[in-house]
mmCIF file of C-alpha atoms and ligand atoms in Angstrom:
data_model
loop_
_atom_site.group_PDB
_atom_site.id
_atom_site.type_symbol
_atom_site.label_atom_id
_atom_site.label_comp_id
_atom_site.label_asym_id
_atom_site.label_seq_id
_atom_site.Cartn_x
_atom_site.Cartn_y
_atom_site.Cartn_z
ATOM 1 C CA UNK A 1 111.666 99.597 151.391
ATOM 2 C CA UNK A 2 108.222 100.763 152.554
ATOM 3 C CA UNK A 3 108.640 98.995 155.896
ATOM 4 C CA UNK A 4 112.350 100.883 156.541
ATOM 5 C CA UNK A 5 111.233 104.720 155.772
ATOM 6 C CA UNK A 6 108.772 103.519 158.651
ATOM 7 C CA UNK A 7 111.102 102.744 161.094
ATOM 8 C CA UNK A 8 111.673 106.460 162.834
ATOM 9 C CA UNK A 9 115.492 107.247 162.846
ATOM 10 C CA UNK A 10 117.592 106.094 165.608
ATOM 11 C CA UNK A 11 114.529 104.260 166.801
ATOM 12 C CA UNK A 12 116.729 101.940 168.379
ATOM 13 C CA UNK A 13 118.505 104.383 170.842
ATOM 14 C CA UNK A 14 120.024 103.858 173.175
ATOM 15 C CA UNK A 15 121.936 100.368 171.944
ATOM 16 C CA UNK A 16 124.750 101.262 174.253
ATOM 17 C CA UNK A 17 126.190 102.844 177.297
ATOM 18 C CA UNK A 18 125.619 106.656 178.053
ATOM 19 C CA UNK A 19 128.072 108.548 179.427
ATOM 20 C CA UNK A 20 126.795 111.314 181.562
ATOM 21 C CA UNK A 21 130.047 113.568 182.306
ATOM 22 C CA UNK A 22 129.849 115.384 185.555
ATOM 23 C CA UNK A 23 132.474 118.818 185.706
ATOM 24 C CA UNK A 24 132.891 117.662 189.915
ATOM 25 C CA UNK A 25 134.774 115.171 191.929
ATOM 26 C CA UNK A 26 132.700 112.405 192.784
ATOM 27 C CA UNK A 27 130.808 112.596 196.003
ATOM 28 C CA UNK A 28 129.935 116.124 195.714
ATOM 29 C CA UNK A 29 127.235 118.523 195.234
ATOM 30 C CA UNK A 30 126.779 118.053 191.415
ATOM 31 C CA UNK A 31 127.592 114.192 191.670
ATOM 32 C CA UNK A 32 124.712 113.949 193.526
ATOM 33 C CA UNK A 33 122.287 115.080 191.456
ATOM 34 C CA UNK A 34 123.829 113.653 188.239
ATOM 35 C CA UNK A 35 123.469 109.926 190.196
ATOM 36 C CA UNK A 36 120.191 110.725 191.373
ATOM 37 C CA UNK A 37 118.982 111.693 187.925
ATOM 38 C CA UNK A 38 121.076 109.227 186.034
ATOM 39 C CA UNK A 39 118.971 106.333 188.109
ATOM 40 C CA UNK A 40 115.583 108.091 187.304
ATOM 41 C CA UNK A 41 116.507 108.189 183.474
ATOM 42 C CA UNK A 42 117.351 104.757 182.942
ATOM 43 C CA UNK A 43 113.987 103.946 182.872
ATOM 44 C CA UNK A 44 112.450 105.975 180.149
ATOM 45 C CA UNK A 45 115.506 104.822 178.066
ATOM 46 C CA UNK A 46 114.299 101.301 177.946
ATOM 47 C CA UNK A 47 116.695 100.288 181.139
ATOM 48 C CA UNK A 48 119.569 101.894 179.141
ATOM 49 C CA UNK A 49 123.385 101.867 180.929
ATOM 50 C CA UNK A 50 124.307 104.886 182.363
ATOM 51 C CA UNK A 51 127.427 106.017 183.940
ATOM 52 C CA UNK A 52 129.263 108.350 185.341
ATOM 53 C CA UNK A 53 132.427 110.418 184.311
ATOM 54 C CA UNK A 54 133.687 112.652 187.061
ATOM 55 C CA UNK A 55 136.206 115.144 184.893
ATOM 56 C CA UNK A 56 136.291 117.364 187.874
ATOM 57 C CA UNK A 57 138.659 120.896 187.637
ATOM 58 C CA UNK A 58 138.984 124.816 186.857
ATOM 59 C CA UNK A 59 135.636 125.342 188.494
ATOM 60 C CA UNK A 60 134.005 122.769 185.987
ATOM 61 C CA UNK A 61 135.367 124.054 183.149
ATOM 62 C CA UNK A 62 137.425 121.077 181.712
ATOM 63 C CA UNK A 63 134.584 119.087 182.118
ATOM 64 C CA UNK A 64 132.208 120.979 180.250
ATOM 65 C CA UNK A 65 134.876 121.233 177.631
ATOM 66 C CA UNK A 66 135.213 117.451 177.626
ATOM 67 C CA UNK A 67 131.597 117.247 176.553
ATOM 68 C CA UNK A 68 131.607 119.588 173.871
ATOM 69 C CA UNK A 69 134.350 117.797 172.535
ATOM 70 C CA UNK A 70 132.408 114.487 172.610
ATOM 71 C CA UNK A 71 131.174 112.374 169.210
ATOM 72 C CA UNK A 72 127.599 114.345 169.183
ATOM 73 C CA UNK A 73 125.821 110.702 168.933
ATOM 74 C CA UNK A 74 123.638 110.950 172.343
ATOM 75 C CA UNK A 75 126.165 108.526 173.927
ATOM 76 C CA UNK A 76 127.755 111.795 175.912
ATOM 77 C CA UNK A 77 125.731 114.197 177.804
ATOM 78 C CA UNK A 78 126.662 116.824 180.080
ATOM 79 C CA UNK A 79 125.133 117.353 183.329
ATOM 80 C CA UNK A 80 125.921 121.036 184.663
ATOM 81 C CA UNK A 81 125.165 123.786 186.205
ATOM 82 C CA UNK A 82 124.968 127.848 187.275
ATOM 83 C CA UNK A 83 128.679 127.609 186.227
ATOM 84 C CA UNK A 84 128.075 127.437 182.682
ATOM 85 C CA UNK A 85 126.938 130.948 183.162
ATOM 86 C CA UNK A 86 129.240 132.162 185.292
ATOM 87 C CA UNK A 87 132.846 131.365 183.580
ATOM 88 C CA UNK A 88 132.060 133.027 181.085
ATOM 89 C CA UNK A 89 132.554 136.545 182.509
ATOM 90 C CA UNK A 90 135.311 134.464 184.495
ATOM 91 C CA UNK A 91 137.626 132.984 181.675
ATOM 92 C CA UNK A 92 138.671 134.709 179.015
ATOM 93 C CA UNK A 93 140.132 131.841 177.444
ATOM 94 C CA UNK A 94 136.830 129.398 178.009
ATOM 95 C CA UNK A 95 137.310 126.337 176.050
ATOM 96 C CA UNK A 96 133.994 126.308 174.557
ATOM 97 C CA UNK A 97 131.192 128.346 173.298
ATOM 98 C CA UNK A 98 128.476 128.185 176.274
ATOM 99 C CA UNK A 99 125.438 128.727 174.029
ATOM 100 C CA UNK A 100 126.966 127.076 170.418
ATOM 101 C CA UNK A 101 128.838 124.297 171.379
ATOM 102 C CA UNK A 102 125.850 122.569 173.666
ATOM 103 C CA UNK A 103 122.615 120.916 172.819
ATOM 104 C CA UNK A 104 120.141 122.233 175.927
ATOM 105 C CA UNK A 105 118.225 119.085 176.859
ATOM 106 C CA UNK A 106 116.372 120.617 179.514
ATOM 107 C CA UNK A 107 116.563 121.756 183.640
ATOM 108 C CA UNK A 108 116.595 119.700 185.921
ATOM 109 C CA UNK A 109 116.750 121.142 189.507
ATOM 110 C CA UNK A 110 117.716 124.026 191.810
ATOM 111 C CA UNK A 111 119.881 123.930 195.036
ATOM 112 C CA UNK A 112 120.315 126.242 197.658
ATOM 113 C CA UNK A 113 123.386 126.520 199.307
ATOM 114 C CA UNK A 114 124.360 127.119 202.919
ATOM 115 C CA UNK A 115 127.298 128.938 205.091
ATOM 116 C CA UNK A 116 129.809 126.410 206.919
ATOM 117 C CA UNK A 117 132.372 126.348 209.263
ATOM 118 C CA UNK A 118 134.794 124.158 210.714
ATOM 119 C CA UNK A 119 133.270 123.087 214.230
ATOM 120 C CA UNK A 120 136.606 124.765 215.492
ATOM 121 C CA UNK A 121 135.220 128.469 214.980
ATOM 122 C CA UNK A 122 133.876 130.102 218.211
ATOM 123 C CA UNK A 123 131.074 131.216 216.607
ATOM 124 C CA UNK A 124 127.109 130.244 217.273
ATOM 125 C CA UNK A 125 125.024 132.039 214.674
ATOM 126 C CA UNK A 126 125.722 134.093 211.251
ATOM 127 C CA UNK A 127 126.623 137.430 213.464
ATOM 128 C CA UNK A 128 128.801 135.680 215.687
ATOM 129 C CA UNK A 129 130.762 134.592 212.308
ATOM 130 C CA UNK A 130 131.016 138.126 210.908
ATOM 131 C CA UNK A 131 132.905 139.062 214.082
ATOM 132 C CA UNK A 132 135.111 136.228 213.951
ATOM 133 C CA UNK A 133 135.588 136.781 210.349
ATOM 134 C CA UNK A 134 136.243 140.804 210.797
ATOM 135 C CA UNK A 135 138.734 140.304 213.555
ATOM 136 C CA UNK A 136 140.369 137.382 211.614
ATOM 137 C CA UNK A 137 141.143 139.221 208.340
ATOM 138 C CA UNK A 138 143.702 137.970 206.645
ATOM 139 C CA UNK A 139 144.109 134.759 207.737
ATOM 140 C CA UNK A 140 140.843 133.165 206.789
ATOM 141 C CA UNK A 141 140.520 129.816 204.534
ATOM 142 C CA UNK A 142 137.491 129.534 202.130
ATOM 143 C CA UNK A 143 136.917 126.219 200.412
ATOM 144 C CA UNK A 144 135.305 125.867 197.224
ATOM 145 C CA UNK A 145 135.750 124.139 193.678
ATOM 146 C CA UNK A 146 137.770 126.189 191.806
ATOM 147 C CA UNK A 147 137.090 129.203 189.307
ATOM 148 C CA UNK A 148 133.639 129.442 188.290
ATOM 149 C CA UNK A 149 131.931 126.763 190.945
ATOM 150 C CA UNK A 150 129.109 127.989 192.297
ATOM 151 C CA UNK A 151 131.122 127.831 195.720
ATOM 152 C CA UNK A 152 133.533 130.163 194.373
ATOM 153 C CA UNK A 153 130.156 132.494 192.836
ATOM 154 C CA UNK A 154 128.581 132.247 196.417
ATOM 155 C CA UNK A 155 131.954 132.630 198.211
ATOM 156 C CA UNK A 156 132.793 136.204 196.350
ATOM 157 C CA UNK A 157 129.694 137.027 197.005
ATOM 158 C CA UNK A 158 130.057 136.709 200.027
ATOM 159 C CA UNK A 159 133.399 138.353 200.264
ATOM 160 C CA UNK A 160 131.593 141.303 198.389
ATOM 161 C CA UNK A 161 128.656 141.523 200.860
ATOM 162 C CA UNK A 162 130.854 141.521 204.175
ATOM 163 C CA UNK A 163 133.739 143.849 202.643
ATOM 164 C CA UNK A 164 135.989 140.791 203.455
ATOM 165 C CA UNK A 165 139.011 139.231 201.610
ATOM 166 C CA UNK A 166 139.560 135.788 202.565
ATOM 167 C CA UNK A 167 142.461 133.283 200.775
ATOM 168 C CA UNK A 168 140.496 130.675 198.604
ATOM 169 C CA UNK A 169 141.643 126.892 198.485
ATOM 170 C CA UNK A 170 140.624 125.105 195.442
ATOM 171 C CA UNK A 171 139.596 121.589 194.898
ATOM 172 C CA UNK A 172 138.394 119.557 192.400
ATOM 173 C CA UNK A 173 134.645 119.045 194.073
ATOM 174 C CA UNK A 174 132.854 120.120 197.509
ATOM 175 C CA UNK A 175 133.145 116.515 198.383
ATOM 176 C CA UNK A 176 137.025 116.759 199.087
ATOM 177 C CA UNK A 177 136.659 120.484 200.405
ATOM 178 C CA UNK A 178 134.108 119.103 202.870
ATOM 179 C CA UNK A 179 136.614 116.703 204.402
ATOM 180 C CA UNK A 180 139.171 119.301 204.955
ATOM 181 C CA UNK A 181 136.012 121.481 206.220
ATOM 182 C CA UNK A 182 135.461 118.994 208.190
ATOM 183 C CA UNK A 183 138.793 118.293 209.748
ATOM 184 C CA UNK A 184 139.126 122.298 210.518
ATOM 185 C CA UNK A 185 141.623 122.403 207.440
ATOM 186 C CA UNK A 186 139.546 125.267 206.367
ATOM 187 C CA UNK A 187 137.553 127.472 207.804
ATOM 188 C CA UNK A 188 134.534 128.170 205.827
ATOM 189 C CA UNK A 189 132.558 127.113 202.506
ATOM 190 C CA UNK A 190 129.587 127.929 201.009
ATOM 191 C CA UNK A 191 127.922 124.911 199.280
ATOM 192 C CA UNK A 192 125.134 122.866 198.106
ATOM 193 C CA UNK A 193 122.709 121.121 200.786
ATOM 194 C CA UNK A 194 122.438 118.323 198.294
ATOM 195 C CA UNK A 195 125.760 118.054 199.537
ATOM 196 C CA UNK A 196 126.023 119.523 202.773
ATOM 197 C CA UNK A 197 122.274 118.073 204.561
ATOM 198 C CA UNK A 198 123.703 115.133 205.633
ATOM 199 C CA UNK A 199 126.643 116.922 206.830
ATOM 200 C CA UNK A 200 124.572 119.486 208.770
ATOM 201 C CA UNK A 201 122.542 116.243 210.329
ATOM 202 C CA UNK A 202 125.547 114.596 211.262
ATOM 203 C CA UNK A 203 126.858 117.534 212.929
ATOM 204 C CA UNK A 204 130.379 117.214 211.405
ATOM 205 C CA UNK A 205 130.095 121.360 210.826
ATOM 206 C CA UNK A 206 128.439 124.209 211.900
ATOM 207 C CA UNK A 207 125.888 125.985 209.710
ATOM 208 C CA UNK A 208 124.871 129.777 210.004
ATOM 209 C CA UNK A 209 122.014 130.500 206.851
ATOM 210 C CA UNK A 210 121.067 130.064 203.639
ATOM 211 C CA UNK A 211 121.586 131.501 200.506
ATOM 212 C CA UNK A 212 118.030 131.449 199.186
ATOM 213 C CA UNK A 213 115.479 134.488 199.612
ATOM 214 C CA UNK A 214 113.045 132.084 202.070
ATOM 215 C CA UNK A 215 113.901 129.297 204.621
ATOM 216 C CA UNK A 216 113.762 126.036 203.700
ATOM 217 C CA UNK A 217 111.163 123.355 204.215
ATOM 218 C CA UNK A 218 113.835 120.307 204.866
ATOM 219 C CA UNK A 219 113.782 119.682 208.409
ATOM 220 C CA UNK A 220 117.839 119.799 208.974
ATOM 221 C CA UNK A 221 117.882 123.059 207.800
ATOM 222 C CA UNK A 222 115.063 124.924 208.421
ATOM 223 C CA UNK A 223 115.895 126.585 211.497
ATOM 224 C CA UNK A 224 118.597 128.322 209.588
ATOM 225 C CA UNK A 225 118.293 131.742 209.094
ATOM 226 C CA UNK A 226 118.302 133.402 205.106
ATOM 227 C CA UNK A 227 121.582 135.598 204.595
ATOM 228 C CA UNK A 228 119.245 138.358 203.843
ATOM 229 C CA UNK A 229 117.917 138.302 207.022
ATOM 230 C CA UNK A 230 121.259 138.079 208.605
ATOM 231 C CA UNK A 231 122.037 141.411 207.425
ATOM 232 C CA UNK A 232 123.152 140.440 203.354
ATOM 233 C CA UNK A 233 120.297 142.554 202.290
ATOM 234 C CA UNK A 234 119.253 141.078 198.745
ATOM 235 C CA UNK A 235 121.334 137.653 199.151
ATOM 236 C CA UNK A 236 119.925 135.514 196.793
ATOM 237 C CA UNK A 237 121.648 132.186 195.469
ATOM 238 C CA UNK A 238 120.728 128.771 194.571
ATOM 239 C CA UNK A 239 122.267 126.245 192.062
ATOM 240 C CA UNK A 240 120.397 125.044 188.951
ATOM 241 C CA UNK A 241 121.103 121.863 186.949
ATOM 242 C CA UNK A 242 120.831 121.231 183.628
ATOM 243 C CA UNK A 243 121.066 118.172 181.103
ATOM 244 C CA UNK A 244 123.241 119.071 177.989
ATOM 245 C CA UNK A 245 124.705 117.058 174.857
ATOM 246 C CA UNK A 246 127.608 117.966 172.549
ATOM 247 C CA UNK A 247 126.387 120.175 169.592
ATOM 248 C CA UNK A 248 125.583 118.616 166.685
ATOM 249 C CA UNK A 249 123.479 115.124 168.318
ATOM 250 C CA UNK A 250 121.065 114.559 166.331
ATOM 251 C CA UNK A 251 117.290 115.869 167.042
ATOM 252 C CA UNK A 252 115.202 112.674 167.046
ATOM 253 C CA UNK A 253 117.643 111.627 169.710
ATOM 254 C CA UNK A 254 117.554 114.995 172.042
ATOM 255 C CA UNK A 255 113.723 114.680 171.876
ATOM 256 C CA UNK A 256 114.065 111.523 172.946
ATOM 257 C CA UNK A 257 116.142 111.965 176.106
ATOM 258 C CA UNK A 258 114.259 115.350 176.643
ATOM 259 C CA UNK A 259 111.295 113.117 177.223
ATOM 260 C CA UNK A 260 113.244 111.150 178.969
ATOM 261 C CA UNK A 261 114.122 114.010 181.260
ATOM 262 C CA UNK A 262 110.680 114.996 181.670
ATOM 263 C CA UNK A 263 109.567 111.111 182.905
ATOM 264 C CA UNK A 264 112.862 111.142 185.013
ATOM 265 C CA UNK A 265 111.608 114.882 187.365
ATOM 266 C CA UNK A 266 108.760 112.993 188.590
ATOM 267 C CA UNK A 267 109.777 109.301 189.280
ATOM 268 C CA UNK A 268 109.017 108.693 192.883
ATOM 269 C CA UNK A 269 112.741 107.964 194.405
ATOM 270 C CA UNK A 270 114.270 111.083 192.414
ATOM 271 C CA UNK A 271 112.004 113.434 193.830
ATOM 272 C CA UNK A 272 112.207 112.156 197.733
ATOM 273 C CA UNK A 273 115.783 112.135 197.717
ATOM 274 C CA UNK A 274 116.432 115.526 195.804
ATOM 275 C CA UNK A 275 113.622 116.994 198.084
ATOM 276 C CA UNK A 276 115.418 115.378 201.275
ATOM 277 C CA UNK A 277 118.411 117.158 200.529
ATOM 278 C CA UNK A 278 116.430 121.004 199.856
ATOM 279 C CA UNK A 279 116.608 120.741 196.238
ATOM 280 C CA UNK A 280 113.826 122.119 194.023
ATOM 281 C CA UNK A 281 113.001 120.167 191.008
ATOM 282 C CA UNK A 282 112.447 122.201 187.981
ATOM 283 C CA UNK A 283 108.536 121.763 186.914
ATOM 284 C CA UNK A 284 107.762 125.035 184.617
ATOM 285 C CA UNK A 285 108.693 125.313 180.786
ATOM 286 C CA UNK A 286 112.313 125.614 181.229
ATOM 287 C CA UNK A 287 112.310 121.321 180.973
ATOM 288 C CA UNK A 288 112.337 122.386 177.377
ATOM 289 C CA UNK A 289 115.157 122.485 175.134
ATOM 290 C CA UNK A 290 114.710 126.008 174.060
ATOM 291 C CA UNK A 291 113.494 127.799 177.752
ATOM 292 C CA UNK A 292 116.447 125.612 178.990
ATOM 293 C CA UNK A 293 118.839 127.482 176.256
ATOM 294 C CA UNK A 294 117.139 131.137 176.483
ATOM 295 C CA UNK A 295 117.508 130.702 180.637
ATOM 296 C CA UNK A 296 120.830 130.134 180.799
ATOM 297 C CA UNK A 297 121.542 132.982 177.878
ATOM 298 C CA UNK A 298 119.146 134.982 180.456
ATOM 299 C CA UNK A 299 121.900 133.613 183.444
ATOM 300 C CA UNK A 300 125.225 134.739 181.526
ATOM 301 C CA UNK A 301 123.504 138.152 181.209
ATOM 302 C CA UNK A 302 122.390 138.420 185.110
ATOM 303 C CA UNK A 303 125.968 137.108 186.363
ATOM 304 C CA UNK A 304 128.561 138.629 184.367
ATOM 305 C CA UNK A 305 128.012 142.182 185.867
ATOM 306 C CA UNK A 306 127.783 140.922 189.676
ATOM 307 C CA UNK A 307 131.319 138.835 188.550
ATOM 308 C CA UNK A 308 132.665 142.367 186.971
ATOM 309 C CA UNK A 309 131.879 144.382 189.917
ATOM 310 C CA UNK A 310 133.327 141.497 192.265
ATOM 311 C CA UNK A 311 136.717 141.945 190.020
ATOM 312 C CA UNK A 312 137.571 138.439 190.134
ATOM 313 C CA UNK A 313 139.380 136.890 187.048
ATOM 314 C CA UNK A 314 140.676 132.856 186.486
ATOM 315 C CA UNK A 315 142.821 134.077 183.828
HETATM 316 C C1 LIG B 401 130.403 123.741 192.796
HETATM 317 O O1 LIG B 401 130.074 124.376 191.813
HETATM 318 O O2 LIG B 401 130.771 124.207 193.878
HETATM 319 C C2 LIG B 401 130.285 122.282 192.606
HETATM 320 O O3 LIG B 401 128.939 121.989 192.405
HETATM 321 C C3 LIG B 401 130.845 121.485 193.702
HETATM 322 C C4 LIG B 401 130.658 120.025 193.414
HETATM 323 O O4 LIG B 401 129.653 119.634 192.782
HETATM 324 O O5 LIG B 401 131.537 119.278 193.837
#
């Protein structure tokens, strides 16, 4: 009897596949990281199986959902991002509690985004693209992944900042936005450079600036001018990603994948391909459970006014 109260509880886990859910189509922004990290977090779990479930939709809202509604056994996580702060000042109906129905596990990264176009826009730099954009009011095509995305956040921020309404085309993920960005479907998008980099390299679209408050070090992209020195006075955007569980999983096992998470930000490959791509990997005390949980209560707070005043409702 002795010899069992020694053996810690679930001691043995993980003694099966994990599910990591990701709220995006596959190939995108979010997919990226979530493969990225998934590979880096094998390890620490004793070589544990980990896939992938893209439950892309309503700006990653059904996603989400589909974790919180997951058996809270450590055998679902959630990895997500900004949007869990932003739909809730977006959907009055969201199907989930943000901060009770989610075990915080701990941040992982965070992403700056960029300003596309389709190469078929005459424009050469950010100003050029305002005056294409003012004198093409009304009949301009942003991209982005639905309700809550932080495509749609940058996008009506965007929108706000140039006094510009443009029509908004939905998809499930940046991925399948980017091909129709890149076919001259649509006009413009504002997304990811773990996504868009290799797009930008490849010279399938044009980029005008970033979203952050400095330049960026990666070499594709730092020529690129910030949006606040473009004229966006105060532009300041860039994704984060977190690791989450359904409510209710048990603590011995979200210390253990916290620690996990921790030995996962520093393994070599993560960190060169994240850092490739302009991502910034998270290495302050929000890796904990608890600064993970009090940022993103900090996040709902700091995005639900700039939401408000943008007057933008899913429904
Ligand atoms: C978004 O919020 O725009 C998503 O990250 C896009 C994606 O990951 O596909």
């Amino acid at each position: 009897i002795a010899a069992l109260a020694a053996v810690p509880a679930f001691a043995e886990y993980p003694d099966k596949t994990i599910t990591i859910v990701v709220p995006f189509a596959a190939g995108g922004p979010t997919d990226k990281v979530a493969r990225d990290f998934a590979e880096a977090l094998r390890k620490p779990l004793g070589n544990a199986t980990i896939v992938i479930d893209n439950a892309g939709g309503a700006g990653g809202t059904i996603g989400a959902a589909k974790a919180a509604r997951a058996t809270p056994d450590g055998y679902t996580l959630l990895l997500h991002h900004v949007s869990m702060a932003t739909s809730p000042a977006l959907y009055r109906k969201l199907p989930y509690k943000t901060l009770d129905d989610f075990e915080y596990l701990g941040l992982i990264n965070e992403v700056p985004m960029t300003v596309l176009s389709t190469k078929k826009l005459p424009a050469g730099n950010f100003g050029e693209l305002r005056k294409w954009l003012e004198s093409n009011r009304g009949k301009i095509n942003l991209a982005n992944a639905g309700v809550g995305s932080a495509s749609h956040l940058c996008g009506l921020m965007l929108q706000n900042a140039l006094k510009i309404e443009m029509q908004t085309i939905s998809y499930k993920g940046t991925a399948p936005a980017m091909t129709d960005l890149i076919s001259g479907h649509v006009d413009v998008m504002c997304d990811q450079t773990t996504n868009t980099t290799t797009q930008i390299e490849a010279n399938t679209v044009k980029a005008y600036a970033v979203t952050t408050k400095r330049r960026l070090a990666t070499p594709a992209l730092a020529a690129l001018p910030t949006l606040d020195e473009s004229g966006l006075k105060g532009f300041d955007v860039s994704v984060w990603h977190g690791l989450f569980a359904p409510h209710g999983t048990p603590k011995a096992i979200t210390d253990k994948l916290n620690a996990a998470l921790k030995v996962a930000l520093k393994d070599p490959a993560f960190v060169k391909s994240q850092e490739s791509l302009g991502a910034v990997i998270i290495n302050d005390a929000r890796v904990n459970g608890p600064e993970h949980r009090k940022f993103v209560e900090a996040e709902i707070e700091k995005w639900g006014p700039v939401i408000k005043a943008a007057g933008q409702y899913a429904e």
